[in-house]
Coordinates of C-alpha atoms in Angstrom, one line a residue:
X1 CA -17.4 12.0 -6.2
X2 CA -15.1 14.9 -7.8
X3 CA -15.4 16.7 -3.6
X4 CA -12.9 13.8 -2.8
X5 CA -10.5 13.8 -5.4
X6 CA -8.4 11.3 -3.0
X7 CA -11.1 8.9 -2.9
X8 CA -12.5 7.3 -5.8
X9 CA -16.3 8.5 -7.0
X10 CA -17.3 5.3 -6.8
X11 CA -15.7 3.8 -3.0
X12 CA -15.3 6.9 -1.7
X13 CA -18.0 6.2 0.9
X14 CA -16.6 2.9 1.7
X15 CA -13.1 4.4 1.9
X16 CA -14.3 6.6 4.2
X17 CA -14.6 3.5 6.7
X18 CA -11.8 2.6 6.1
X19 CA -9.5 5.6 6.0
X20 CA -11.2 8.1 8.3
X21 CA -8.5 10.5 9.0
X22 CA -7.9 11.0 5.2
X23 CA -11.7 11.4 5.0
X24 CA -12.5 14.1 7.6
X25 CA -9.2 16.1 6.0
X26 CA -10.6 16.3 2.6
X27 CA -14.1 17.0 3.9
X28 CA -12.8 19.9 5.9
X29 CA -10.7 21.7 3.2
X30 CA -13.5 21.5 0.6
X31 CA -15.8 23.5 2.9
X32 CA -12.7 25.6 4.3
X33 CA -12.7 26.8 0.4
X34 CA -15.8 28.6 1.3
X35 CA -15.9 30.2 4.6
X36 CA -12.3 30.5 6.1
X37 CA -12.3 28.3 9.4
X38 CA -9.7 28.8 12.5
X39 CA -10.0 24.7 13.5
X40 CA -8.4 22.3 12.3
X41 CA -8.8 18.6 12.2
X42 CA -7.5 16.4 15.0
X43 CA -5.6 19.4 16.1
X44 CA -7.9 22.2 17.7
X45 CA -11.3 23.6 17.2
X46 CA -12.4 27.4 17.4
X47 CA -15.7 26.8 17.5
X48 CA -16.8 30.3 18.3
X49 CA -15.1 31.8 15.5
X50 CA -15.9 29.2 12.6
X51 CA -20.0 29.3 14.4
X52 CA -20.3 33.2 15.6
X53 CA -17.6 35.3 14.1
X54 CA -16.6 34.8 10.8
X55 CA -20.6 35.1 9.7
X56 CA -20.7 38.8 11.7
X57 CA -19.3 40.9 8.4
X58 CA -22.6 41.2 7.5
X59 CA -24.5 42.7 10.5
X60 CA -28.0 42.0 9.3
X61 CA -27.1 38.5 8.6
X62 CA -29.7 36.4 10.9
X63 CA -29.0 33.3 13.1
X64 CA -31.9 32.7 15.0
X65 CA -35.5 33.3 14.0
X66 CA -38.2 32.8 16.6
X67 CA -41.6 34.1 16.9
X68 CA -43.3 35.5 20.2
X69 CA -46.6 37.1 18.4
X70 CA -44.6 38.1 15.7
X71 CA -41.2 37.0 14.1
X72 CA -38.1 38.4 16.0
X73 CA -34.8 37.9 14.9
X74 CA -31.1 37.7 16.6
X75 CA -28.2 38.6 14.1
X76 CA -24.9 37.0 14.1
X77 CA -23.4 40.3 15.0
X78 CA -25.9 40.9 17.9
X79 CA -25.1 37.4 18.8
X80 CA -21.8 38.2 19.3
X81 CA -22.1 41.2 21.3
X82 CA -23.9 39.5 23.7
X83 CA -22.1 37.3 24.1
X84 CA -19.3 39.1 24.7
X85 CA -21.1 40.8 27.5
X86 CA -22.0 37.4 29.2
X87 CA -18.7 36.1 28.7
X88 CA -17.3 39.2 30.7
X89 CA -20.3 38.4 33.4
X90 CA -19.0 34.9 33.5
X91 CA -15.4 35.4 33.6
X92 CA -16.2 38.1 37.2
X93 CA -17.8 34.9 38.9
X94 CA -14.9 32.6 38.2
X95 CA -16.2 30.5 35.9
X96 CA -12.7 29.3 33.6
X97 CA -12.0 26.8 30.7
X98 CA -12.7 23.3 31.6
X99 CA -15.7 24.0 34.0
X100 CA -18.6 21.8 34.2
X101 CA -21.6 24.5 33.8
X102 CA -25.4 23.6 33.4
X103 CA -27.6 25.8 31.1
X104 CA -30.9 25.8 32.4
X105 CA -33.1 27.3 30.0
X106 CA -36.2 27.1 27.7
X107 CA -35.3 27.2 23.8
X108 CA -34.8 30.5 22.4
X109 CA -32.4 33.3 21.9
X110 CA -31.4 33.5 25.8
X111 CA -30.1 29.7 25.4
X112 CA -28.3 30.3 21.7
X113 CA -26.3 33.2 23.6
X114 CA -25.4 30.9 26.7
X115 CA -24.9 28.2 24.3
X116 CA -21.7 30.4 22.2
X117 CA -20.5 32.1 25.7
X118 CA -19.5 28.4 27.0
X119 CA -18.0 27.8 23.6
X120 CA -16.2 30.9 23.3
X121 CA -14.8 30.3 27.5
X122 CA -14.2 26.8 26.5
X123 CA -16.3 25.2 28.7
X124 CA -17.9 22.0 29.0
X125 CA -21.3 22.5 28.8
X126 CA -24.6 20.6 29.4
X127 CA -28.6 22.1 28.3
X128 CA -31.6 21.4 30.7
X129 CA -34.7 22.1 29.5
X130 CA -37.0 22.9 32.3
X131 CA -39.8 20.2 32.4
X132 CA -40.2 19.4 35.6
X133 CA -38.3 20.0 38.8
X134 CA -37.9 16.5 39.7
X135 CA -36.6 16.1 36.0
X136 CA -34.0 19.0 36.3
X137 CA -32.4 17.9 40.2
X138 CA -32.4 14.3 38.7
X139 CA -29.9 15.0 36.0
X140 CA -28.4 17.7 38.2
X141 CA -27.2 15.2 40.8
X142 CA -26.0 12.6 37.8
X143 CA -24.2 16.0 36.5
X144 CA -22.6 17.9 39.7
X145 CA -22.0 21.3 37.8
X146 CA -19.4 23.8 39.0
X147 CA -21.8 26.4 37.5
X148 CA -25.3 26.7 36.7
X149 CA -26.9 29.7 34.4
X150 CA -30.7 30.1 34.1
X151 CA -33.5 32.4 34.8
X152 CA -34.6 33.8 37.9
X153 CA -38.0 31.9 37.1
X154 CA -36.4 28.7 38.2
X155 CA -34.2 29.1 41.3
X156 CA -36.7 27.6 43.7
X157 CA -36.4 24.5 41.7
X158 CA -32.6 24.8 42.1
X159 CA -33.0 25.6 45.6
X160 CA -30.4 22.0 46.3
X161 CA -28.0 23.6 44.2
X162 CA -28.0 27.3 44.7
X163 CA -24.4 27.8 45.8
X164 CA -23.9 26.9 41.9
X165 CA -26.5 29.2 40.5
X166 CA -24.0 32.1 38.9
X167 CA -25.6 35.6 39.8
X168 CA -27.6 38.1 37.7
X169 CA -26.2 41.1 39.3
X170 CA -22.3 40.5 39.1
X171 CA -19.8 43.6 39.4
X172 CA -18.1 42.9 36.0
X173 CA -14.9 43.3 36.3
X174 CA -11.9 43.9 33.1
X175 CA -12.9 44.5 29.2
X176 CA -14.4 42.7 26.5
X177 CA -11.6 39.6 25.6
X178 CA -12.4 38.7 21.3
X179 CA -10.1 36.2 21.6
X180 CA -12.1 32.6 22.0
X181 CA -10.7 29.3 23.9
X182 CA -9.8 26.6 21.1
X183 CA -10.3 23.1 22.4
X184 CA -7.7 20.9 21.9
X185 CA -8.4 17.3 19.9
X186 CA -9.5 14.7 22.2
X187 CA -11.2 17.2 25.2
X188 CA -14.8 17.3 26.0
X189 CA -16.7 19.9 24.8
X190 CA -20.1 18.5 26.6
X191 CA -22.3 16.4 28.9
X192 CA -25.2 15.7 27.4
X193 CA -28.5 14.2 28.3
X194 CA -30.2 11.5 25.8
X195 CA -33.8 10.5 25.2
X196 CA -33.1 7.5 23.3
X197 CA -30.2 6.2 24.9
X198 CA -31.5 2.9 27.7
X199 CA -31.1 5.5 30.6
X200 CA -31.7 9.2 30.1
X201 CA -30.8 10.2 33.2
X202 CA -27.1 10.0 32.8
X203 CA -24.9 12.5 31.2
X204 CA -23.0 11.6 27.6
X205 CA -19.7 13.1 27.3
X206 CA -19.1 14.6 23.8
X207 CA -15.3 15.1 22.4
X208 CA -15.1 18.3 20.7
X209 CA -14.1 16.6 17.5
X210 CA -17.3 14.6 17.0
X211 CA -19.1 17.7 17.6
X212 CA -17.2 19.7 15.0
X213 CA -16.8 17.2 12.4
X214 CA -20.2 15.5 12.5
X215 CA -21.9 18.5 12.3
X216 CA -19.7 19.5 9.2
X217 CA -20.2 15.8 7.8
X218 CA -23.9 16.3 8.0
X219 CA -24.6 19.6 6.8
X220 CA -23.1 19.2 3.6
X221 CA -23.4 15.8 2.9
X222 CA -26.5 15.0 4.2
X223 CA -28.8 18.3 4.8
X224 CA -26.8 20.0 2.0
X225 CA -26.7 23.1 4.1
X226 CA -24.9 25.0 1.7
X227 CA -28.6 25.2 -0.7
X228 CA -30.4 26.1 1.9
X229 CA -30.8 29.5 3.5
X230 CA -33.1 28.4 6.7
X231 CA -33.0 25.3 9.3
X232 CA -36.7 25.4 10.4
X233 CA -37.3 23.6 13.8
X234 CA -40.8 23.2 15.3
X235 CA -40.1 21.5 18.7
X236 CA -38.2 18.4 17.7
X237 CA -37.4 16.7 20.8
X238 CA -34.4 19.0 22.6
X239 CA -32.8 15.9 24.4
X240 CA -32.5 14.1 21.2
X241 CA -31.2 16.8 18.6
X242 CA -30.3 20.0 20.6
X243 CA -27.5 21.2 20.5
X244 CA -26.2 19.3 17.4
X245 CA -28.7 20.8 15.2
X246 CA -28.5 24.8 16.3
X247 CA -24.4 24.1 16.0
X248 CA -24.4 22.6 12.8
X249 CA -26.7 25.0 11.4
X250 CA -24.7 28.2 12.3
X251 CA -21.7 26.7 11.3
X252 CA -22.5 26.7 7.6
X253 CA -23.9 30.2 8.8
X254 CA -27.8 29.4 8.0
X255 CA -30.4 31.0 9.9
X256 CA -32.0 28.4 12.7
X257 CA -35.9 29.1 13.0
X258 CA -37.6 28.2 16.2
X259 CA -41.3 27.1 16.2
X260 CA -43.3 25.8 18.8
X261 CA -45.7 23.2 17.6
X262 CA -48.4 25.3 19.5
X263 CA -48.1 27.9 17.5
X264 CA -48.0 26.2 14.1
X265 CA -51.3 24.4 15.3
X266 CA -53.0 27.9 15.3
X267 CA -50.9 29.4 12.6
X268 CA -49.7 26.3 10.1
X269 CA -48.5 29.5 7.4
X270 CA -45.9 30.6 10.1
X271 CA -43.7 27.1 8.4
X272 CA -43.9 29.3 5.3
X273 CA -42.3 32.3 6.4
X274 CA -39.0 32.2 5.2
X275 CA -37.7 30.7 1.6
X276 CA -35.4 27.8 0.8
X277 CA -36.6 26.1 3.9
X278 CA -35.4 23.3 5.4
X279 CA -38.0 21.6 7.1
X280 CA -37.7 19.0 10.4
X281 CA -40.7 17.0 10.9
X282 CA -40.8 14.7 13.7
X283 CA -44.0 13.1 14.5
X284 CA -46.2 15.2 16.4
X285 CA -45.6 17.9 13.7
X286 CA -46.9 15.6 10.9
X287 CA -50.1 15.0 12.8
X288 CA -51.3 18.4 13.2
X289 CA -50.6 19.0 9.4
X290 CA -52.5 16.3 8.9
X291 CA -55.7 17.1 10.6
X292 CA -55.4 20.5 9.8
X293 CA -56.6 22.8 6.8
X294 CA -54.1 21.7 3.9
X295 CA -51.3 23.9 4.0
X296 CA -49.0 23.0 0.7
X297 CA -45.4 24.0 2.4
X298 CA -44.4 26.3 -1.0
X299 CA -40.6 27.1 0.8
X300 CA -40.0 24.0 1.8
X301 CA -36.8 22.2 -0.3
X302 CA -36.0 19.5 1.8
X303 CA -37.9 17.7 4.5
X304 CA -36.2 15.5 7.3
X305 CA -37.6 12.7 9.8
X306 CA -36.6 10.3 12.2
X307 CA -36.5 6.9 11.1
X308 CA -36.6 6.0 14.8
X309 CA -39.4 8.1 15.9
X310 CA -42.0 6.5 13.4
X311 CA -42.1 3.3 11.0
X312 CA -45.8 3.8 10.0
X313 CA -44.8 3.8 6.5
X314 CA -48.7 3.9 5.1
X315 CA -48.8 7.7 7.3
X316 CA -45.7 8.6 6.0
X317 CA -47.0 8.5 2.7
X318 CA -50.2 9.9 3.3
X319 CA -48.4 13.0 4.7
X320 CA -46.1 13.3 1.8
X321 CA -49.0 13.2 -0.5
X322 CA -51.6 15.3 1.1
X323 CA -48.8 18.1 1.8
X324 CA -48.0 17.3 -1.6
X325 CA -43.9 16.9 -1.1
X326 CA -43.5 14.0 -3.8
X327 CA -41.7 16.0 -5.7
X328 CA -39.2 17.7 -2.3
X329 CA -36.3 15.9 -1.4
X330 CA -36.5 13.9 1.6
X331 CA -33.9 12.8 4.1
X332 CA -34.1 10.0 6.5
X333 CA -31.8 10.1 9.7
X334 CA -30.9 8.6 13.0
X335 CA -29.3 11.4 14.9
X336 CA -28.5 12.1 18.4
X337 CA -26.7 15.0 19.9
X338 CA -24.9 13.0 22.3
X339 CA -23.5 11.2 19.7
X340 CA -22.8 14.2 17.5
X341 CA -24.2 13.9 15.1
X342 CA -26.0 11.5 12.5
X343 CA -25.5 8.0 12.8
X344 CA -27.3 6.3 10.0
X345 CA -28.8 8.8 6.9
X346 CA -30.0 8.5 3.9
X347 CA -29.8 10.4 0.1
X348 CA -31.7 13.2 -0.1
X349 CA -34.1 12.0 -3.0
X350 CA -38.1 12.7 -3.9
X351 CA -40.7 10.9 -2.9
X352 CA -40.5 9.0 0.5
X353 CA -36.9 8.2 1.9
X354 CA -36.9 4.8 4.4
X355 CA -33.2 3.9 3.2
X356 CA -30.2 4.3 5.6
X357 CA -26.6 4.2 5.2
X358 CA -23.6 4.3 7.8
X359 CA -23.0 7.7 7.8
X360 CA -18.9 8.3 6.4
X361 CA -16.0 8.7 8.6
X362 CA -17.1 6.2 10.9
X363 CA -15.8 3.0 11.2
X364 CA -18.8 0.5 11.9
X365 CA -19.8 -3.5 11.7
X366 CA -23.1 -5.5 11.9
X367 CA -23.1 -8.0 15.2
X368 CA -25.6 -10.9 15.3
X369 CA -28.7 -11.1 17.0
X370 CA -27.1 -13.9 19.4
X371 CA -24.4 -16.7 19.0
X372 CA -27.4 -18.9 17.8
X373 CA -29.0 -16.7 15.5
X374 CA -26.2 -15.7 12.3
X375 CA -28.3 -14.2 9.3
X376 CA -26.3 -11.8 7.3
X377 CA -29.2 -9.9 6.5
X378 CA -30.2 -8.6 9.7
X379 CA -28.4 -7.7 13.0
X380 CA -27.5 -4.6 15.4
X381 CA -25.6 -1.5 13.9
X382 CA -22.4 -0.7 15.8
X383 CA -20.2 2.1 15.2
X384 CA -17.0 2.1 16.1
X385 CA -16.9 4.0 19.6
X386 CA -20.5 2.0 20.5
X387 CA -20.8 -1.5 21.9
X388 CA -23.7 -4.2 21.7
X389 CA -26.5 -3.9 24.7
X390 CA -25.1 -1.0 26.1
X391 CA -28.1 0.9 26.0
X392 CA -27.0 2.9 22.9
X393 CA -27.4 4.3 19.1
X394 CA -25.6 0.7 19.2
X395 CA -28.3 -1.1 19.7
X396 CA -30.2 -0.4 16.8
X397 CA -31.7 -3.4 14.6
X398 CA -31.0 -2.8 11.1
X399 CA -32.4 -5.2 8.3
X400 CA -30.7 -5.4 4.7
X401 CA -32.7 -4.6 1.9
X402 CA -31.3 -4.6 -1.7
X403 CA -27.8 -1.7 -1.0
X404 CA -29.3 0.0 2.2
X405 CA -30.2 -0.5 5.1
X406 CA -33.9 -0.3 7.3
X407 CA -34.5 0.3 10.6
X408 CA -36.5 -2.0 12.6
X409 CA -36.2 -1.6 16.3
X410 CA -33.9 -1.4 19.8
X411 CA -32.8 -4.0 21.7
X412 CA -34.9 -2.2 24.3
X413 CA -38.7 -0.9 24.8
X414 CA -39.0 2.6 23.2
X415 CA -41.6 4.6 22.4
X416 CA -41.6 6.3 19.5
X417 CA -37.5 6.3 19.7
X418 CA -37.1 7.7 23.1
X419 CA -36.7 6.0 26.3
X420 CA -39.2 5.6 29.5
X421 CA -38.0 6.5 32.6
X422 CA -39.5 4.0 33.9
X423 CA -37.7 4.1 38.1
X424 CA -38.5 8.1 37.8
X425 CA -41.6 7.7 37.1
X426 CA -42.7 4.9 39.8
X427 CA -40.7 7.2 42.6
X428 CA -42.9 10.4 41.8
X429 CA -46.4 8.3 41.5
X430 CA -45.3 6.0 44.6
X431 CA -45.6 9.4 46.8
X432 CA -48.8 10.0 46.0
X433 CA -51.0 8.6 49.2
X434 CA -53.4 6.5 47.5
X435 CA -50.8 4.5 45.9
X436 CA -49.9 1.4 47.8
X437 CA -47.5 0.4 44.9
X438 CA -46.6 1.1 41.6
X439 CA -44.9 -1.4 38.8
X440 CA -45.2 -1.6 35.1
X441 CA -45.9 -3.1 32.0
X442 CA -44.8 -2.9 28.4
X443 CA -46.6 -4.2 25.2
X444 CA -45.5 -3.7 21.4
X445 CA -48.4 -2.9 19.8
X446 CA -48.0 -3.8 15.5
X447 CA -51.0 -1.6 14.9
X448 CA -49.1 1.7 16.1
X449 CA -46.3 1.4 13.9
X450 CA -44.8 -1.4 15.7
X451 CA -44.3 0.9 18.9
X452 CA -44.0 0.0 22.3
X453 CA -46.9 0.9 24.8
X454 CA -46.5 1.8 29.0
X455 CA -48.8 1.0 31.4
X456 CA -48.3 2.0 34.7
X457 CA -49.9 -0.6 36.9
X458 CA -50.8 0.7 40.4
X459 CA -51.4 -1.3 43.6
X460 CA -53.7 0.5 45.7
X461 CA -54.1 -1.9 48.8
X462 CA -56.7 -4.7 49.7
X463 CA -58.9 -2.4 51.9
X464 CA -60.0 0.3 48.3
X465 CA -62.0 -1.8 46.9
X466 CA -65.1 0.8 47.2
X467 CA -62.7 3.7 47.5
X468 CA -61.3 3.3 44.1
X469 CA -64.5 2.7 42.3
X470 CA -65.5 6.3 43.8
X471 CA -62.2 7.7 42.7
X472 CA -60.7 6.0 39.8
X473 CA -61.1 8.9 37.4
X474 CA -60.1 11.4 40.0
X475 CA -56.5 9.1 40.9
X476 CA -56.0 8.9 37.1
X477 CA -56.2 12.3 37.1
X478 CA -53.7 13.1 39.7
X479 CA -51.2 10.5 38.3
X480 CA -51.0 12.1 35.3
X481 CA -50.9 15.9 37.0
X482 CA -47.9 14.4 38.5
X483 CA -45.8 13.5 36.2
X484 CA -46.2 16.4 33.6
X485 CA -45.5 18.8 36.3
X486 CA -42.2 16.7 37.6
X487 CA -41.4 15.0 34.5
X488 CA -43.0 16.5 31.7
X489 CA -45.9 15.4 29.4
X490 CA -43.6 13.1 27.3
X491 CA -43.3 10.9 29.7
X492 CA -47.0 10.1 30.7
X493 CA -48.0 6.3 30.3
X494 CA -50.3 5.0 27.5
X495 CA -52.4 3.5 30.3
X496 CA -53.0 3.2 33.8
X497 CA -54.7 0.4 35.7
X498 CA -55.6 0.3 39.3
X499 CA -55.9 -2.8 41.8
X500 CA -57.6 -3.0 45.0
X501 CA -55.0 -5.8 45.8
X502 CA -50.6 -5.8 47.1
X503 CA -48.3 -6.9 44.9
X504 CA -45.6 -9.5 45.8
X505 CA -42.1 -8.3 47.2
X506 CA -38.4 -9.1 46.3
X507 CA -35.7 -8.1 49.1
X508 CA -38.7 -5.4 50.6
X509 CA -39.3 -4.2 46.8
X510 CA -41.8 -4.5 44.4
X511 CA -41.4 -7.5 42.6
X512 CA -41.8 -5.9 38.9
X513 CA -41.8 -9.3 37.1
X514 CA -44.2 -10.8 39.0
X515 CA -46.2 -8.0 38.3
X516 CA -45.7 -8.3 34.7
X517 CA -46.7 -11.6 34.6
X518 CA -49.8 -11.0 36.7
X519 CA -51.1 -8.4 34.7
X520 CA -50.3 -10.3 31.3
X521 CA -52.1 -13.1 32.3
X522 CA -54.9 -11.8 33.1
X523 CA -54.5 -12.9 36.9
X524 CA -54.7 -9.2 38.4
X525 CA -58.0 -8.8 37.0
X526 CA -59.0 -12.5 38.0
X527 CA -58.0 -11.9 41.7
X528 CA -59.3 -8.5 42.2
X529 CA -62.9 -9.9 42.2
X530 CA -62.2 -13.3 43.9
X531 CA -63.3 -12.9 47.5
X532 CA -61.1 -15.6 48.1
X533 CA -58.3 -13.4 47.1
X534 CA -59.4 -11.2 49.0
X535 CA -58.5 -12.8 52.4
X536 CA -55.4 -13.8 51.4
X537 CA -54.2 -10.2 50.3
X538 CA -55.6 -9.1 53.5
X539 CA -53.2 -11.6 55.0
X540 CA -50.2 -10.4 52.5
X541 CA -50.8 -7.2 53.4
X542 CA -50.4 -6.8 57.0
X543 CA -47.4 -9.6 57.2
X544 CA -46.4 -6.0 54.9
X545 CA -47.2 -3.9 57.3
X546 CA -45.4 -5.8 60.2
X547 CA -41.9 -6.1 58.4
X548 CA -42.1 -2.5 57.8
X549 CA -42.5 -1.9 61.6
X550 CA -39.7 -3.7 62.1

């Protein structure tokens, strides 16, 4: 490959495994060629500078599209300003290099300027969505910020954590500072929060040289962000991508547009706005295209997706046909911002993409399924700074086929790639009154693209019998309110089952496997109409009742 003129054209991929300093030092002084850059490699990174300033010579130069009725735009230079005002804001309320500080904040230009301000103070920084209040003081408490920025809007949701809330209407003292903190190799630049890691409710640190280098790895080697002009997002999942892909994306000094998938269900043209496109399209986006009017996406010039978010190959290639993309590169990825970056990626090649390759610079191994089971042809992908079962990218299940590599599955129930919270979700439906208990089941359904399926198995008590015949719909109902207004709507169940009858106990808690079994075999449904039954849950219940009392 003539980029890497110290690694051969042919190895230079596998050299990159094996000599990763070498590799990340050639990759950053053929883009440095370009677009002069104040890091440097295992030394210190200037993130504001290489991502903000050096694109702010032209003023009308655009880093964030988004569209509110009609398409608005924030420039690189207006990007700047701001945050120079914010970082002056900041600075008056003592916030300093090295603080922990929680951005609270929907997606949108508000964010991308809190976002650069905590780069430019040096700052370790973590991004909250607001889903759900129960979802935001969850992670909160995991995170203990020193600071907290977000919008009026939410403070009675942060009303636990208001002494950290940094005010609106600070007396700014001292001038605008251009200078921009550099943080040193090896320091944290984040805390992020994963949806696909085995529990998503604790934060990830990043090291400021993952984030910088992955996302310079990735956009030129795998997105080829140098031929494109626009990084289109319509609502790929924030926990899983954000902020990896808004970084990367203005540090090759593209313009990062910003879609909600609502308003591309009303308006599918608006994903044809802007030329030499880049186009994102996680699942949920590739089902509205596909039950709406045709819309052939003209500006697109490379489309990505998750190879962990969807294995329905036969779809896959009814999208790519119908939308009539055989002929537009496609690029297959497993990314996560927590990580920082790509982990697995494929070429960029026409027609549909399922292959995956180790992604360079990282050193990596296959381990076996177990001691008994060796098979060189299938095992779990571990990177080097990832182990085996820990709830990771590092427990993906890869399977050999021909040079690359396929994904198959986690070592651990997903759905659709991102995690269940499965002890959140129990805690918010287990306060609801009706609710006598609350466990769980999880099935792998084949016909859904070999995706897991939740079903949220509630124990109502012996005596509701009558009372949830009359009210089953309206429970359901409730459940579900629930959860999308503590949680948020991705993590509603597939299913929920009610039984008038009390689950069995394990040290005074719900004994989940039991209630697994239970359900699987078919002997909730058996007992729940056995009068028998019955009298012994009656029994089961108040010897319940009496331990509680004491």
């Amino acid at each position: 490959m003539q980029k890497f003129p110290k690694f051969s054209s042919n190895t230079w991929l596998e050299d990159s495994y094996t000599k990763p300093k070498d590799f990340w030092q050639e990759l950053f002084s053929v883009e440095n060629k370009r677009f002069s850059a104040h890091s440097c490699p295992f030394n210190g990174y200037n993130f504001y500078y290489d991502l903000v300033l050096r694109h702010t010579s032209n003023k009308k130069k655009v880093a964030f599209y988004y569209y509110n009725q009609k398409w608005q735009q924030l420039s690189y230079y207006n990007l700047h300003m701001q945050v120079e005002h914010l970082a002056l804001q900041w600075r008056s309320s003592g916030v300093k290099a090295g603080s922990i500080m929680c951005i609270v904040l929907p997606m949108g230009p508000k964010l991308v300027v809190a976002i650069m301000t905590a780069l430019k103070l040096g700052l370790i920084f973590s991004v909250l969505v607001p889903q759900g209040q129960a979802f935001i003081m969850n992670r909160l408490t995991n995170l203990t910020p020193e600071h907290i920025f977000t919008n009026k809007i939410f403070h009675l949701w942060l009303k636990d954590f208001k002494e950290q809330i940094l005010p609106d209407d600070v007396e700014v003292q001292g001038q605008f500072d251009f200078s921009a903190h550099i943080y040193k190799s090896g320091e944290a630049l984040g805390m992020f929060f994963s949806s696909v890691r085995k529990d998503c409710t604790q934060p990830i640190p990043l090291l400021c040289d993952q984030a910088y280098l992955y996302a310079l790895r990735d956009g030129l080697l795998t997105f080829a962000l140098h031929k494109q002009q626009h990084f289109v997002d319509s609502e790929v999942d924030f926990f899983q991508y954000q902020p990896y892909l808004l970084l990367m994306s203005l540090l090759f000094g593209r313009s990062y547009v910003y879609l909600q998938i609502n308003q591309v269900k009303e308006q599918p043209k608006l994903l044809n706005t802007y030329k030499n496109s880049l186009l994102f399209i996680p699942r949920k986006l590739r089902e509205l295209l596909l039950e709406a009017p045709k819309v052939k996406l003209k500006n697109c010039t490379l489309w990505v997706k998750s190879a962990i978010e969807s294995i329905d190959l036969a779809r896959w290639i009814q999208f790519s046909s119908e939308l009539k993309l055989q002929e537009v590169e496609c690029c297959n990825i497993v990314a996560e911002a927590a990580w920082g970056g790509c982990v697995l990626a494929s070429r960029r090649k026409d027609l549909l993409n399922i292959e995956l390759q180790p992604c360079a610079g990282v050193p990596w191994k296959m381990e076996n399924l177990s001691e008994e089971v060796i098979n060189s042809s299938v095992g779990f992908f571990v990177a080097e700074g990832m182990n085996k079962g820990d709830g990771s990218l590092g427990s993906l299940l890869l399977m050999k086929n021909q040079t690359y590599w396929r994904y198959t599955m986690t070592d651990f129930p997903s759905r659709s790639g991102f995690t269940w919270p499965i002890e959140e979700v129990i805690s918010m439906v287990e306060e609801l009154d009706f609710v006598y208990a609350c466990s769980f089941a999880i099935s792998l359904e084949i016909e859904l693209g070999q995706q897991y399926s939740y079903i949220l198995v509630i124990f109502t008590g012996v005596k509701t019998k009558k009372m949830l015949s009359e009210n089953k719909n309206k429970w359901t109902q409730e459940i579900k309110n629930v959860i999308n207004l503590q949680l948020g709507s991705n993590y509603l169940p597939n299913t929920i089952e009610f039984f008038p009858l009390v689950p069995h106990k394990k040290e005074e808690k719900t004994d989940h496997k039991w209630c697994q079994g239970q359900f699987f075999s078919k002997k909730l449904h058996f007992k729940m109409n056995n009068k028998t039954f019955d009298l012994l849950a009656n029994i089961q219940e108040l010897a319940y009742q009496r331990c509680d009392e004491k």
